[in-house]
mmCIF file of C-alpha atoms in Angstrom:
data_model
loop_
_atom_site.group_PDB
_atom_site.id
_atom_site.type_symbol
_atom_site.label_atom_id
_atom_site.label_comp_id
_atom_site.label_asym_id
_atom_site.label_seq_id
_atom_site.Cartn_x
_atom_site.Cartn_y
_atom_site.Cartn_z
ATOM 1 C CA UNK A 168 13.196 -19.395 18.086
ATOM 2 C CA UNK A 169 10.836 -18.629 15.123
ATOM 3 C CA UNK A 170 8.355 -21.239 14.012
ATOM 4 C CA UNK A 171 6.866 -21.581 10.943
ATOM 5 C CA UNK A 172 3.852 -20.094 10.196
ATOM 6 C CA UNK A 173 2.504 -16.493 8.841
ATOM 7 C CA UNK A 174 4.624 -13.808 10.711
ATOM 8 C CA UNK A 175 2.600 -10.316 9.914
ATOM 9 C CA UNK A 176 4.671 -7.316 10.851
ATOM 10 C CA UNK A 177 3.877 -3.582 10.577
ATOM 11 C CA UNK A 178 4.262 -0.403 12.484
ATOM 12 C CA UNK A 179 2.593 -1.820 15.407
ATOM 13 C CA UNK A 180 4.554 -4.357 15.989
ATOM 14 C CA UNK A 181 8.195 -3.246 14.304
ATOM 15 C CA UNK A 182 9.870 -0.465 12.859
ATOM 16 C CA UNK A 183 11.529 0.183 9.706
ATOM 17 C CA UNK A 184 13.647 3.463 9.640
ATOM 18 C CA UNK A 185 16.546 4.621 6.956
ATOM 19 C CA UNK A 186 19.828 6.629 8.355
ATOM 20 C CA UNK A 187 21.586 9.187 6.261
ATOM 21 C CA UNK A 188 24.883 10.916 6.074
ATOM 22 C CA UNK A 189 26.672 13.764 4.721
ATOM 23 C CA UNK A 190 29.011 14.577 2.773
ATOM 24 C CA UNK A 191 30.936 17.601 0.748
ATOM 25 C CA UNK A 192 33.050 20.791 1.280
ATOM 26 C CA UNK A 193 29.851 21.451 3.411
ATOM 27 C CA UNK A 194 29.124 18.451 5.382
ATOM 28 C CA UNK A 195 29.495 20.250 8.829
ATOM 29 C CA UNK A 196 26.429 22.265 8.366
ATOM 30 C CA UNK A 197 24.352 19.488 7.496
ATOM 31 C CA UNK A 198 23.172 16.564 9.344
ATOM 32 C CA UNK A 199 22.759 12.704 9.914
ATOM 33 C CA UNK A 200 19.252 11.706 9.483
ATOM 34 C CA UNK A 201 16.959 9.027 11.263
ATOM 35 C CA UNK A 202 13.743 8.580 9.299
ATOM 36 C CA UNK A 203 10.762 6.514 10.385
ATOM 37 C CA UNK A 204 8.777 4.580 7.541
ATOM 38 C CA UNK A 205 5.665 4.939 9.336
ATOM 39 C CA UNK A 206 3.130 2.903 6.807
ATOM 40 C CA UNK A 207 4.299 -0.312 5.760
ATOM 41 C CA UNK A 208 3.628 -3.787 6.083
ATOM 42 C CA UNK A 209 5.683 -7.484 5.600
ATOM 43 C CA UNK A 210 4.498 -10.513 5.661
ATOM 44 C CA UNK A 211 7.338 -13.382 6.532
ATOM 45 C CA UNK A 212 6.864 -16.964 5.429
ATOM 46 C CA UNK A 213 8.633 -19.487 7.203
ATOM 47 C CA UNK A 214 8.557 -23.186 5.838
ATOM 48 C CA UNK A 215 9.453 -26.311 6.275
ATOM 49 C CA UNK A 216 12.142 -25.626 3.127
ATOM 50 C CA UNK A 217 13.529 -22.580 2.004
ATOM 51 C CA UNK A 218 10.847 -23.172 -0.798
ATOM 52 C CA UNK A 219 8.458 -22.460 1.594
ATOM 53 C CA UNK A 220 10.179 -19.498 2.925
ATOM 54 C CA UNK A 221 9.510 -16.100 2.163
ATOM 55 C CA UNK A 222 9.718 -12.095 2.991
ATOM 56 C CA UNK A 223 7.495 -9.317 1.343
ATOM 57 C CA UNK A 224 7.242 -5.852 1.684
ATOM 58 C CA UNK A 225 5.140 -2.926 1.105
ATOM 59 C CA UNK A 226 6.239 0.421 2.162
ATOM 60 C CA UNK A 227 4.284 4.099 1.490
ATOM 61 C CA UNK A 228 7.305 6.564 0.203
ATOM 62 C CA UNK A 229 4.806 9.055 1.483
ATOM 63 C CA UNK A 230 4.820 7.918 5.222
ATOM 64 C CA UNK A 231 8.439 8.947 5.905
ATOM 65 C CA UNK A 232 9.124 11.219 9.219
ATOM 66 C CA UNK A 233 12.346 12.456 10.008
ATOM 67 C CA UNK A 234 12.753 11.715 13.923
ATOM 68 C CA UNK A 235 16.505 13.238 14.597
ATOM 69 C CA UNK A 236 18.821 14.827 12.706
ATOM 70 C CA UNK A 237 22.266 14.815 14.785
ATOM 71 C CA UNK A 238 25.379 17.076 13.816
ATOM 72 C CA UNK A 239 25.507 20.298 11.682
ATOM 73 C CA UNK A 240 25.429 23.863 12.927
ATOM 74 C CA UNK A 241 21.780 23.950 14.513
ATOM 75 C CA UNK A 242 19.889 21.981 15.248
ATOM 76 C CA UNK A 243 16.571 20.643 13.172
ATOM 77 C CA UNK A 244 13.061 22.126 13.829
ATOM 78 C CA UNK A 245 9.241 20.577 12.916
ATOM 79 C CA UNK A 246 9.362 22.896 9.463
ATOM 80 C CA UNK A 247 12.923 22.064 8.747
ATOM 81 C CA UNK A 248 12.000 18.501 9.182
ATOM 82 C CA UNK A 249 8.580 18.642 7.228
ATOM 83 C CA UNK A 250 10.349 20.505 4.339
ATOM 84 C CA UNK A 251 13.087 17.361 4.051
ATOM 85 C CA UNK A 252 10.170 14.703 3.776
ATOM 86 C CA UNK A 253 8.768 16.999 1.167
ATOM 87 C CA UNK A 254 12.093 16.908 -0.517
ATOM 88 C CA UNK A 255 12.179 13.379 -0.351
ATOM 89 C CA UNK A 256 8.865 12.342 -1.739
ATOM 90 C CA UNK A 257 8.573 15.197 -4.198
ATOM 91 C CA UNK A 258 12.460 15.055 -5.666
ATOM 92 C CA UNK A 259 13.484 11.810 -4.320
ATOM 93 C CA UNK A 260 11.245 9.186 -4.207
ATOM 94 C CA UNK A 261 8.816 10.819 -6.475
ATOM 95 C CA UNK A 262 5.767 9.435 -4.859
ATOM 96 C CA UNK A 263 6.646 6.106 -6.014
ATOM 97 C CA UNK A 264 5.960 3.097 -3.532
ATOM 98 C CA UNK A 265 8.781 0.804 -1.933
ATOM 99 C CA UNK A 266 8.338 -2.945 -2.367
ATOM 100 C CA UNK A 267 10.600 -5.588 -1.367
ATOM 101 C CA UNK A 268 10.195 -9.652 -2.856
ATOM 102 C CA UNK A 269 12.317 -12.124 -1.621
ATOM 103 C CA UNK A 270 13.574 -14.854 -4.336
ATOM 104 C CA UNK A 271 15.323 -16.893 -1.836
ATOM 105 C CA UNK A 272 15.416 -17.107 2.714
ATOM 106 C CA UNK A 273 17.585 -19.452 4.442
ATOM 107 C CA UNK A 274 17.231 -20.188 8.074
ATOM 108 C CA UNK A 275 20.278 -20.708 10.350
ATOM 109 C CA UNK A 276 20.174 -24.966 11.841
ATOM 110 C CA UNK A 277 20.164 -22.543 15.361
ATOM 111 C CA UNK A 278 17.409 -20.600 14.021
ATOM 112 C CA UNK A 279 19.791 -17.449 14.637
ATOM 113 C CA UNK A 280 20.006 -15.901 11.375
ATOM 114 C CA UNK A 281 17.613 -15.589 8.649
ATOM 115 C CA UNK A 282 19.322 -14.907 5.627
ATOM 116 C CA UNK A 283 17.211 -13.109 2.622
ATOM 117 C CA UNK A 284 17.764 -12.157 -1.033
ATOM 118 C CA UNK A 285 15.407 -10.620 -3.043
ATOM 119 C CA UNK A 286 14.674 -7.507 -5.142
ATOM 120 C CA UNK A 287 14.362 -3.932 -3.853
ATOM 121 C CA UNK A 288 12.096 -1.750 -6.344
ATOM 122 C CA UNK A 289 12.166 2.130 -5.471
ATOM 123 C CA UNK A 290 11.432 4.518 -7.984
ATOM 124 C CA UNK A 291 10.554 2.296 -10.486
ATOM 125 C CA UNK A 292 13.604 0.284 -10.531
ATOM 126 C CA UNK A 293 14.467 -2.744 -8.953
ATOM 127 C CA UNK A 294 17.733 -4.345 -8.098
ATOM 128 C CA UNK A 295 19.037 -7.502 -6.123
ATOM 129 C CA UNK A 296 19.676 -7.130 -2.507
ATOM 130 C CA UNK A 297 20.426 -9.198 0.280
ATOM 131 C CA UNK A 298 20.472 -8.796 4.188
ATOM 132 C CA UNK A 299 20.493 -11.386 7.503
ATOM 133 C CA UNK A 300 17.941 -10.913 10.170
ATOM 134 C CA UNK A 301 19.134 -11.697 13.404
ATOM 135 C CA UNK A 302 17.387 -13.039 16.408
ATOM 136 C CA UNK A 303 18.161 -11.157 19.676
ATOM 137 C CA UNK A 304 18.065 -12.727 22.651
ATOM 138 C CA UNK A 305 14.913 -10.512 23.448
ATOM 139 C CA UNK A 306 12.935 -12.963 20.877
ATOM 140 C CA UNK A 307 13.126 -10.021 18.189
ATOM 141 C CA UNK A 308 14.509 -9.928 15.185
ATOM 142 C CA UNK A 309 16.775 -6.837 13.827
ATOM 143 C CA UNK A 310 18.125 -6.587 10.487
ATOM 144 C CA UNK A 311 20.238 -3.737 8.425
ATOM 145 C CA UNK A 312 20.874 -3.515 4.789
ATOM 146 C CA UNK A 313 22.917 -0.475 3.308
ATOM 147 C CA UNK A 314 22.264 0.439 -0.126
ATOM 148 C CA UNK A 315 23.641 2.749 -2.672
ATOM 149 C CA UNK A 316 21.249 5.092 -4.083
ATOM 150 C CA UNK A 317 22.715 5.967 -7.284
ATOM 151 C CA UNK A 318 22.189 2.034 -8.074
ATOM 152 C CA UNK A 319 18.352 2.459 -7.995
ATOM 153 C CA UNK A 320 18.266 5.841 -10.384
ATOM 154 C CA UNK A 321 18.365 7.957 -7.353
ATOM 155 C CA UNK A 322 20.522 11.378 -7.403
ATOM 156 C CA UNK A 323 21.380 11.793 -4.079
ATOM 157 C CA UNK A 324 20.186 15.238 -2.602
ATOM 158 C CA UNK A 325 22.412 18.562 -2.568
ATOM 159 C CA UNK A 326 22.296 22.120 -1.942
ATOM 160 C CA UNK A 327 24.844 24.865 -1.357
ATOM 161 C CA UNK A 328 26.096 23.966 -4.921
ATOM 162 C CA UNK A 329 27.068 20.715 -4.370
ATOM 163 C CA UNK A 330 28.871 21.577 -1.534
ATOM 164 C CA UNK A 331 26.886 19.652 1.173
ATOM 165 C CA UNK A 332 24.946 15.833 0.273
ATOM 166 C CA UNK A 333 23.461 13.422 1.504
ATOM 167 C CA UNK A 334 25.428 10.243 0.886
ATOM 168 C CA UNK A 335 24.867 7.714 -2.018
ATOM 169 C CA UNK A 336 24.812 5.366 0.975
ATOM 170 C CA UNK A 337 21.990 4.922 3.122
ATOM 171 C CA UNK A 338 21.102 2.076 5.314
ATOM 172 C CA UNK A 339 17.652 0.608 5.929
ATOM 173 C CA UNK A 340 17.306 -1.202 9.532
ATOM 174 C CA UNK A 341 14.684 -2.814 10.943
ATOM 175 C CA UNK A 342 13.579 -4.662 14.477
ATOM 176 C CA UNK A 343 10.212 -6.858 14.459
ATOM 177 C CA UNK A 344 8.609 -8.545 17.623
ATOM 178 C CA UNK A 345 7.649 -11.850 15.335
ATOM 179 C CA UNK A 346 5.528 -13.130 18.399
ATOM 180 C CA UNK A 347 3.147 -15.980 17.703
ATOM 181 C CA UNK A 348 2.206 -17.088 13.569
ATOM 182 C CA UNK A 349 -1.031 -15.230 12.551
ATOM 183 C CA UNK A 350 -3.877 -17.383 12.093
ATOM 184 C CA UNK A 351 -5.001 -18.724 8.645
#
């Protein structure tokens, strides 16, 4: 069970990765992508009250690595996968930063579930979102949100004339080892 306190989490202690698909006329040359957010940081608030609850977090657009792509005709090399992140910060994200600010976490009675809404700014725009965090049975806590792209000003990417994209959908997971409150 979680107690209440400070939780600090960030790549040393968690990771936060987004999973693409494909789609289009094309699809079957292209490929499902696992990307690592590799420079980011969230600090939970747990409370007494959901008042006194909350979830924030930084992320660097920048520090995204593609660790697997799985499906299409070949398979992905280190200059295939450098030249996606550089599609995705330069055309993408734009170099903007991801931030995350929760405006409301409940806790389970069990202390299962967290649930959290809040507002997801990429690219300059931010929208509502809202996601559960679940505790394992390993004393970590996983969590998966899918979002829509289009719904933050985001084209999703496409080559061969439209004939093979990435998916308007994309989901954001994430697995933290909350461990003890930070001090202070």
């Amino acid at each position: 069970m979680l107690t209440q306190g400070t939780h600090r989490f960030g790549p040393d202690d968690g990771t936060l990765s987004v999973r693409t698909g494909r789609t289009g006329a094309a699809a079957k040359a292209g490929h499902d992508l696992l990307i690592a957010v590799t420079a980011w940081e969230a600090t939970l608030e747990l409370g007494m009250d959901p008042d006194q609850s909350s979830l924030v977090l930084h992320a660097d657009a920048a520090s995204l690595r593609v660790l697997e792509g799985t499906g299409g005709m070949q398979s992905l090399g280190d200059d295939d996968k450098t030249s996606i992140v550089k599609t995705i910060d330069d055309d993408v994200l734009k170099g903007a930063g991801i931030e995350f600010r929760s405006t409301d976490v409940r806790i389970a009675e069990d202390g299962s579930t967290i649930s959290v809404q809040g507002e997801l700014t990429l690219t300059g725009n931010t929208r509502p979102i809202a996601f559960d965090l679940h505790l394992g049975s390993d004393g970590k806590l996983g969590g998966r949100a899918v979002l829509k792209q289009t719904d933050w000003g985001i084209k999703p990417y496409s080559t061969l004339f439209g004939a093979l994209k990435v998916a308007d959908e994309v989901a954001v997971e994430v697995s933290l080892d909350p461990g003890p409150p930070a001090a202070g």
